[in-house]
Short mmCIF file of C-alpha atoms in Angstrom, two decimals:
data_model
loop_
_atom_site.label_atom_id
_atom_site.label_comp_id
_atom_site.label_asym_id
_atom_site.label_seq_id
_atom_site.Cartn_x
_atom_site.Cartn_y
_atom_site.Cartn_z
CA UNK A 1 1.71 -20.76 -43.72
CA UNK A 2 -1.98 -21.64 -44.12
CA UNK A 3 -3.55 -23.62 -41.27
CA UNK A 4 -6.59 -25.78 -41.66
CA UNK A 5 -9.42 -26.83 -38.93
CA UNK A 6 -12.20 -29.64 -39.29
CA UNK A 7 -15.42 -28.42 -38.19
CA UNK A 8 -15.68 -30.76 -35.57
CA UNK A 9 -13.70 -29.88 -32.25
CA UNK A 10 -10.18 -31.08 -32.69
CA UNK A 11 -6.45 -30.35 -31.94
CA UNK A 12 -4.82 -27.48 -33.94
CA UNK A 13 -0.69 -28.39 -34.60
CA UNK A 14 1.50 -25.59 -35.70
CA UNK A 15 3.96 -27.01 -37.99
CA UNK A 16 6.91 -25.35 -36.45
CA UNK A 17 8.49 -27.50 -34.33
CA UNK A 18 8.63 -25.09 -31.07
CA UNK A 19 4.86 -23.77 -31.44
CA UNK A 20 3.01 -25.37 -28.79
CA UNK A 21 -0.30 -27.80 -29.33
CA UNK A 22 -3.54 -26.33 -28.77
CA UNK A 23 -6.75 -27.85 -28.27
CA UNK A 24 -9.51 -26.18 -29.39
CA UNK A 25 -12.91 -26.85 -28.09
CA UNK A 26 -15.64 -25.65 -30.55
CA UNK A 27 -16.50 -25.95 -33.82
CA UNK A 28 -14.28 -22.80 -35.98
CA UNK A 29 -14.97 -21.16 -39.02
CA UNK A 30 -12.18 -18.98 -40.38
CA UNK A 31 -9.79 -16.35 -39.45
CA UNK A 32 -7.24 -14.57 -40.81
CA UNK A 33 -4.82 -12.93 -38.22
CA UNK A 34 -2.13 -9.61 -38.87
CA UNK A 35 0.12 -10.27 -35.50
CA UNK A 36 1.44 -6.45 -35.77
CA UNK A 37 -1.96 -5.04 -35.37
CA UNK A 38 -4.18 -7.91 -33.59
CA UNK A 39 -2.02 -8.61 -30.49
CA UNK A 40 -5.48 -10.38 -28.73
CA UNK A 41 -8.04 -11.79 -30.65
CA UNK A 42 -11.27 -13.79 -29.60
CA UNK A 43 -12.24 -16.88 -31.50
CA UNK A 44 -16.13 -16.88 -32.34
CA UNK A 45 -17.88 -20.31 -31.66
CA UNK A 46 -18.07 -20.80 -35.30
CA UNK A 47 -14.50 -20.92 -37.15
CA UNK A 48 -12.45 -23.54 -39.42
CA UNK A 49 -10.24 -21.76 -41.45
CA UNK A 50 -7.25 -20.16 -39.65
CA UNK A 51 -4.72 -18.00 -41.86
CA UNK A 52 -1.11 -16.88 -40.94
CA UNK A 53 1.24 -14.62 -42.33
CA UNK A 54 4.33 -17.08 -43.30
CA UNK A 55 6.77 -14.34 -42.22
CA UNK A 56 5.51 -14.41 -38.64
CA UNK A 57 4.77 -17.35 -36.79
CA UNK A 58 3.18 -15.74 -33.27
CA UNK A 59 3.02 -17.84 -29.62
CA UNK A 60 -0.80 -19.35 -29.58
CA UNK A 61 -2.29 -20.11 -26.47
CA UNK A 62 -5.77 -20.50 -24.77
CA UNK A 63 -7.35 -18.82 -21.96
CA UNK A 64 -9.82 -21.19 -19.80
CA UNK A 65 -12.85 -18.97 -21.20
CA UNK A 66 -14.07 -21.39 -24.55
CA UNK A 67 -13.23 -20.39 -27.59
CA UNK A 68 -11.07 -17.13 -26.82
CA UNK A 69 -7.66 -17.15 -28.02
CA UNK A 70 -4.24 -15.42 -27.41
CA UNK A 71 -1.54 -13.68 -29.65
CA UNK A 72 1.28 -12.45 -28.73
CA UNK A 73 3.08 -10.68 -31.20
CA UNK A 74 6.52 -10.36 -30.09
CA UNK A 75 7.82 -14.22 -31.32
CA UNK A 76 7.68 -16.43 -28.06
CA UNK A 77 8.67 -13.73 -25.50
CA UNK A 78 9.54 -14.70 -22.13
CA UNK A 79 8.97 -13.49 -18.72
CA UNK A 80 11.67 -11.56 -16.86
CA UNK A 81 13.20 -14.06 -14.64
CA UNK A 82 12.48 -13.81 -10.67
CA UNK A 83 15.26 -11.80 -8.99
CA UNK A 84 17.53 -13.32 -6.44
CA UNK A 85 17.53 -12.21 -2.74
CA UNK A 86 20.86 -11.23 -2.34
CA UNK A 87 21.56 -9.18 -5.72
CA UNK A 88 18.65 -6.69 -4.25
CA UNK A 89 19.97 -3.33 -3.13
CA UNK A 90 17.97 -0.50 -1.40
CA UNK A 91 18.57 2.83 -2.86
CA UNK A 92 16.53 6.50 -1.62
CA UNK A 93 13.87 7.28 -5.06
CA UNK A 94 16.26 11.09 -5.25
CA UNK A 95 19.29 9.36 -5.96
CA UNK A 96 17.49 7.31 -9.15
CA UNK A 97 15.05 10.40 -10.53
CA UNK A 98 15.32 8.25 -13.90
CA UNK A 99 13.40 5.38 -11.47
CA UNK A 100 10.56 7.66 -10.36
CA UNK A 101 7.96 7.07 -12.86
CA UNK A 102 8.10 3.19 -12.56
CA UNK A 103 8.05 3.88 -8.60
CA UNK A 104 5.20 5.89 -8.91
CA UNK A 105 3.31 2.63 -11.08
CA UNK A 106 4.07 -0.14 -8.37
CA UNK A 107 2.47 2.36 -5.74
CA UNK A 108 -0.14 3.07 -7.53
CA UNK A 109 -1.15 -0.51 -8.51
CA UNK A 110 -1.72 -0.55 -4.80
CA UNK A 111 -3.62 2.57 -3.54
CA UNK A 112 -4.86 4.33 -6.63
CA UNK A 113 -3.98 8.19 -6.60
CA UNK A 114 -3.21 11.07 -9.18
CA UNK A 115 -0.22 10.38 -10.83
CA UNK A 116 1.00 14.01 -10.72
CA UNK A 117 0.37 13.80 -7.09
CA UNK A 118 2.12 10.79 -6.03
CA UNK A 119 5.30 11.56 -8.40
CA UNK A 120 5.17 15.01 -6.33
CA UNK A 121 5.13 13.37 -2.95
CA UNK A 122 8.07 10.83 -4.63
CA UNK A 123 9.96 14.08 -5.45
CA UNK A 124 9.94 15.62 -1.57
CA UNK A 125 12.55 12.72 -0.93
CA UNK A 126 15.58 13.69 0.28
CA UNK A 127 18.62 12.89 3.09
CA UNK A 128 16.55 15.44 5.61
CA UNK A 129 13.69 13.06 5.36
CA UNK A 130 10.76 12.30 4.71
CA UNK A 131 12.74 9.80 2.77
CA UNK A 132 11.91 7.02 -0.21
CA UNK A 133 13.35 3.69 -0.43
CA UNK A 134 12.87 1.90 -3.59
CA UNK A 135 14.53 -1.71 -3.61
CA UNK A 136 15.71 -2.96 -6.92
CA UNK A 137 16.76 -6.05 -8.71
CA UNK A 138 19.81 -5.35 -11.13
CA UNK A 139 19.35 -4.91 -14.82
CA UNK A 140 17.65 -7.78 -16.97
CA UNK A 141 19.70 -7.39 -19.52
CA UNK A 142 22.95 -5.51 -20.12
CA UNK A 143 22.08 -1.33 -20.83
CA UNK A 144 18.42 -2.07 -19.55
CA UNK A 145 17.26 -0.14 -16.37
CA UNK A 146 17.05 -1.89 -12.88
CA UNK A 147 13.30 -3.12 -11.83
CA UNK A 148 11.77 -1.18 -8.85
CA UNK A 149 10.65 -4.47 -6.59
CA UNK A 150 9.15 -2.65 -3.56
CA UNK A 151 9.07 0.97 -1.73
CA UNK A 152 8.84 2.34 1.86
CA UNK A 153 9.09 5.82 2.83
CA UNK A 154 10.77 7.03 6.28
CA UNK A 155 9.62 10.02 8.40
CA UNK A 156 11.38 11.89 11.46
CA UNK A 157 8.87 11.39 14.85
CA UNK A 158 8.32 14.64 16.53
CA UNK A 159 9.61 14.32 19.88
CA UNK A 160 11.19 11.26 19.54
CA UNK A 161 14.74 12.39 17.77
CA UNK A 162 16.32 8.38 17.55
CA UNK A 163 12.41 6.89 16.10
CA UNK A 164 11.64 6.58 12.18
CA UNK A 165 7.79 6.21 11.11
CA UNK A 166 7.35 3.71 8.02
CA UNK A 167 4.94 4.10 5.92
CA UNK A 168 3.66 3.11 2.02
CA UNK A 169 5.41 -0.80 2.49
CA UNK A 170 4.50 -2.05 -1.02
CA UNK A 171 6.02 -4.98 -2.94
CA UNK A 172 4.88 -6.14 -6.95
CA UNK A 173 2.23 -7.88 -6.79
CA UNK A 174 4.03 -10.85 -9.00
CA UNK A 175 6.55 -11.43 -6.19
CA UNK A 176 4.91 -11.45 -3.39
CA UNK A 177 5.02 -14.22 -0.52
CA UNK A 178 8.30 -14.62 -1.97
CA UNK A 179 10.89 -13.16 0.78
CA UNK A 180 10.96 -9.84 -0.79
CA UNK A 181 8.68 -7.77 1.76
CA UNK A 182 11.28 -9.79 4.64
CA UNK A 183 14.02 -8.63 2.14
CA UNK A 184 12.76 -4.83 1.99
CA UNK A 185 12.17 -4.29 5.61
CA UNK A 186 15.13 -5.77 7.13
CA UNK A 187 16.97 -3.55 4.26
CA UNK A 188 15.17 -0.62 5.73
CA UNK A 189 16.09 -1.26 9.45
CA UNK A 190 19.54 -1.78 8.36
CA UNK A 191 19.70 1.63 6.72
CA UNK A 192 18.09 3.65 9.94
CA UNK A 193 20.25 1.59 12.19
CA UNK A 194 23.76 3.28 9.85
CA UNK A 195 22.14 6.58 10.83
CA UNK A 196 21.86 6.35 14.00
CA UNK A 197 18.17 5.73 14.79
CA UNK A 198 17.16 3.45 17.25
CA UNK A 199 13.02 2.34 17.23
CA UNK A 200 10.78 2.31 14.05
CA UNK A 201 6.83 2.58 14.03
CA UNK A 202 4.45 1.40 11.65
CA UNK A 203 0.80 1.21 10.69
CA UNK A 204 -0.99 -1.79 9.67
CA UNK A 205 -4.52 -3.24 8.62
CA UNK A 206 -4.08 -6.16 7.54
CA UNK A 207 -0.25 -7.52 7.66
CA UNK A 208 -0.07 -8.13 11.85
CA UNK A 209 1.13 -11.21 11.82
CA UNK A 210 3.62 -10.03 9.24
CA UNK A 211 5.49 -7.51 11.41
CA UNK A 212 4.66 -10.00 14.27
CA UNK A 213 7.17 -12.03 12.87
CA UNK A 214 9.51 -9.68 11.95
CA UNK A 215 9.90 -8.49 15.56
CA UNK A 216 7.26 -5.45 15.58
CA UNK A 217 4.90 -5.73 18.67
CA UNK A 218 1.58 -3.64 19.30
CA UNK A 219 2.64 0.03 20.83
CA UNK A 220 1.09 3.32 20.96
CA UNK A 221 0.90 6.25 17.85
CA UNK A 222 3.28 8.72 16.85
CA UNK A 223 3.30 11.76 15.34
CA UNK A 224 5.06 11.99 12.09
CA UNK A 225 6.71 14.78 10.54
CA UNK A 226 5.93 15.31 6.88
CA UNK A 227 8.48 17.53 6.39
CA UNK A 228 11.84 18.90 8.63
CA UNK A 229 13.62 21.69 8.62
CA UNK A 230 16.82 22.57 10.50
CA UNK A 231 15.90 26.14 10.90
CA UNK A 232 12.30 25.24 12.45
CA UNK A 233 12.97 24.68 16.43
CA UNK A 234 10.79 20.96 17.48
CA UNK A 235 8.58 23.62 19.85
CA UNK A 236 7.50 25.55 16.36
CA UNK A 237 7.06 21.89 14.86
CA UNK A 238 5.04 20.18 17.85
CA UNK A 239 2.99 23.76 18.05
CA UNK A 240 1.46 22.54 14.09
CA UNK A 241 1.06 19.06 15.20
CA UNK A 242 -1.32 19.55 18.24
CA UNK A 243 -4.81 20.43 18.06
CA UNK A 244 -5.87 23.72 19.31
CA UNK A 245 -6.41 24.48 22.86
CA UNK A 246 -9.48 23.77 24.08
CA UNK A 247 -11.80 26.85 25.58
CA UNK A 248 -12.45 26.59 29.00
CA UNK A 249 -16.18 25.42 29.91
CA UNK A 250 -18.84 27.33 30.86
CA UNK A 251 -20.50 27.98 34.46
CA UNK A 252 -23.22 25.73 35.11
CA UNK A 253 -25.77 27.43 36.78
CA UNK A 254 -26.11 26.92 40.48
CA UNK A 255 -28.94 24.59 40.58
CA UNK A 256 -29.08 24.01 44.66
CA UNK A 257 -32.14 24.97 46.61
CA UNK A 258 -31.98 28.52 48.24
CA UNK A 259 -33.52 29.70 51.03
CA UNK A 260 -36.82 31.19 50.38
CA UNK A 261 -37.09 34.92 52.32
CA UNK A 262 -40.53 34.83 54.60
CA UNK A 263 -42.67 37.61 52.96
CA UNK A 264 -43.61 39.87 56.38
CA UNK A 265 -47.59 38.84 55.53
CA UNK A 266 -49.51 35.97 55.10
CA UNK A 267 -47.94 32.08 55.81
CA UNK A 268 -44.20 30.88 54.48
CA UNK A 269 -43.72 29.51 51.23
CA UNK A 270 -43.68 25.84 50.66
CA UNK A 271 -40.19 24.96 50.17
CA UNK A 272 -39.17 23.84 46.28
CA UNK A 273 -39.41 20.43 44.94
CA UNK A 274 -36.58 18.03 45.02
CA UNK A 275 -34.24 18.44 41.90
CA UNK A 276 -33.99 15.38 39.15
CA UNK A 277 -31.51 13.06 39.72
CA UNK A 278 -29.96 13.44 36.39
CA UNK A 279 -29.65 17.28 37.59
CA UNK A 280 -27.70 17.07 40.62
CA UNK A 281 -25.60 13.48 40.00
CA UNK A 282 -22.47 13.83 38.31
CA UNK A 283 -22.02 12.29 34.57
CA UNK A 284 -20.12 8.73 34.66
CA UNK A 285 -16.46 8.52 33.71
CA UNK A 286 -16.10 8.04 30.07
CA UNK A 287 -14.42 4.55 29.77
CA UNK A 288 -10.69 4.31 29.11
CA UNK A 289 -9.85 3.30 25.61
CA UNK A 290 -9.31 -0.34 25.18
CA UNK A 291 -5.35 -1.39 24.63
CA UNK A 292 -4.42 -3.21 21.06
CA UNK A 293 -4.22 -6.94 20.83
CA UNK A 294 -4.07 -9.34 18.18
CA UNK A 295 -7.53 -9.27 17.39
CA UNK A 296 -8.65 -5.67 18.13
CA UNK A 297 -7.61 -1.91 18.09
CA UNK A 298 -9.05 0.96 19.55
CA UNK A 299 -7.59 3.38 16.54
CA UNK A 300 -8.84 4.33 13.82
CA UNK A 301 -7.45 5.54 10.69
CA UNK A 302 -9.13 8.53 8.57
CA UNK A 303 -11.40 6.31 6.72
CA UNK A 304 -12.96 4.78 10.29
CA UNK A 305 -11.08 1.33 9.69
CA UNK A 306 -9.46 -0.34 12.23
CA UNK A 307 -5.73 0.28 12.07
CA UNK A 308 -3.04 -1.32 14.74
CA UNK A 309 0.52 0.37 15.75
CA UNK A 310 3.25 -1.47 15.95
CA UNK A 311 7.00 -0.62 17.16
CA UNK A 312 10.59 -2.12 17.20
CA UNK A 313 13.51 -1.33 19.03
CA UNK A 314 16.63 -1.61 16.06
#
């Protein structure tokens, strides 16, 4: 079909009946569009002839920039529909290898990282732990793949045999402040609590009030383990997570004023001056580190940002 515009701004009517109206808002010259090759095209200010291929009528729609318009060239397609709450299941990333890759995307889209790298640190996952939890929405459509909604990743505390660390909490972006981050982390405390842990811990910059509601309150760090293995003892595993001993200070020099010996001739000595105060007083007590509250943290993460730890007894 061939589709005419007046050079004045006007309203553009596709003649099929489900093509939407358009308004257009400057004055067009003429286009002529191939939908299997031009999937976005920008309108210039100056078009008023707009050709389409009769075999392939394409959705039409405007952006709010002027004059910029949108093809899409798969005939009216539609969003996937928002999943429900209660068809979401939790399943660990190694028993859905097929699900990696699209893992590895929604993680991504939140902290940026080498692809190889994070679909390596997807494929430690196992029952030993460090473990990955992907939580999925069932398939779309029949024979299509399920859609990977969020991901958190569970790691063994050293010393503390009944705690799990959480880490890498990330929902799509499109469904957030939905229910689903509620939906993944009670998911997740259901799952440690079948296995017999007892306490979870957690990072957080931003998302306080978050966990706040969820029942996490401020507590102190833990040491994760990035990796476990049975024939490792915990003393061999708590030996690599503890900085090296520090060496034992140095003598100060004895700074205190000696007796001066008389020399057999001539009159004694004077005796030395006083010391400096800064000399002989001892150093103040370094201050205690200030405890977490809602509004500030003493910790740091590696990056020198203010990071809080939070805790909750399962």
């Amino acid at each position: 079909m061939e589709l005419i515009l007046s050079t004045s701004p006007a309203k553009l009517t596709l003649d099929p009946a489900r093509q939407p109206e358009l308004t257009l808002r400057f004055n067009l010259t003429k286009l002529t569009l191939d939908p299997a090759r031009q999937p976005e095209l920008s309108l210039s200010p100056r078009l008023a002839e707009l050709t389409l291929d009769p075999t392939c009528h394409p959705e039409m729609s405007l952006s709010p920039g002027p004059a910029e318009l949108t093809l899409d060239s798969q005939h009216q397609a539609k969003e996937l529909p928002v999943p429900k709450l209660p068809e979401l299941i939790l399943e660990p990333v190694h028993c859905r290898p097929e699900l990696m890759s699209a893992c590895a995307d929604l993680i991504n889209d939140q902290w940026p990282r080498s692809r190889a790298s994070r679909l390596h640190s997807l494929g430690q996952s196992s029952d030993a732990f460090p473990l990955c939890l992907m939580l999925l929405s069932p398939q779309p459509t029949p024979g299509a793949a399920p859609v990977v909604v969020g991901h958190a990743r569970l790691s063994r505390v050293l010393d503390q045999p009944h705690s799990l660390l959480v880490e890498t909490v990330v929902v799509a972006r499109a469904l957030r402040g939905r229910g689903f981050g509620r939906r993944l982390m009670e998911g997740l405390e259901a799952f440690a609590r079948a296995r017999g842990f007892r306490r979870l811990h957690l990072t957080t910059h931003d998302q306080l009030y978050f966990y706040a509601h969820l029942g996490y309150q401020l507590g102190e760090p833990v040491q994760g383990l990035a990796f476990t293995n049975r024939r490792l003892s915990t003393t061999v595993l708590r030996a690599f997570s503890k900085p090296p001993c520090p060496q034992p200070p140095c003598k100060e020099p004895i700074l205190a004023a000696q007796a001066v010996p008389r020399s057999s001739k001539g009159p004694p000595l004077p005796p030395p001056p006083p010391l400096p105060q800064s000399l002989t007083a001892s150093p103040p007590p370094s201050p205690e580190p200030l405890p977490q509250s809602p509004l500030e943290t003493c910790y740091r993460d590696l990056k020198g940002c203010p990071i809080f730890w939070m805790e909750k007894d399962i």
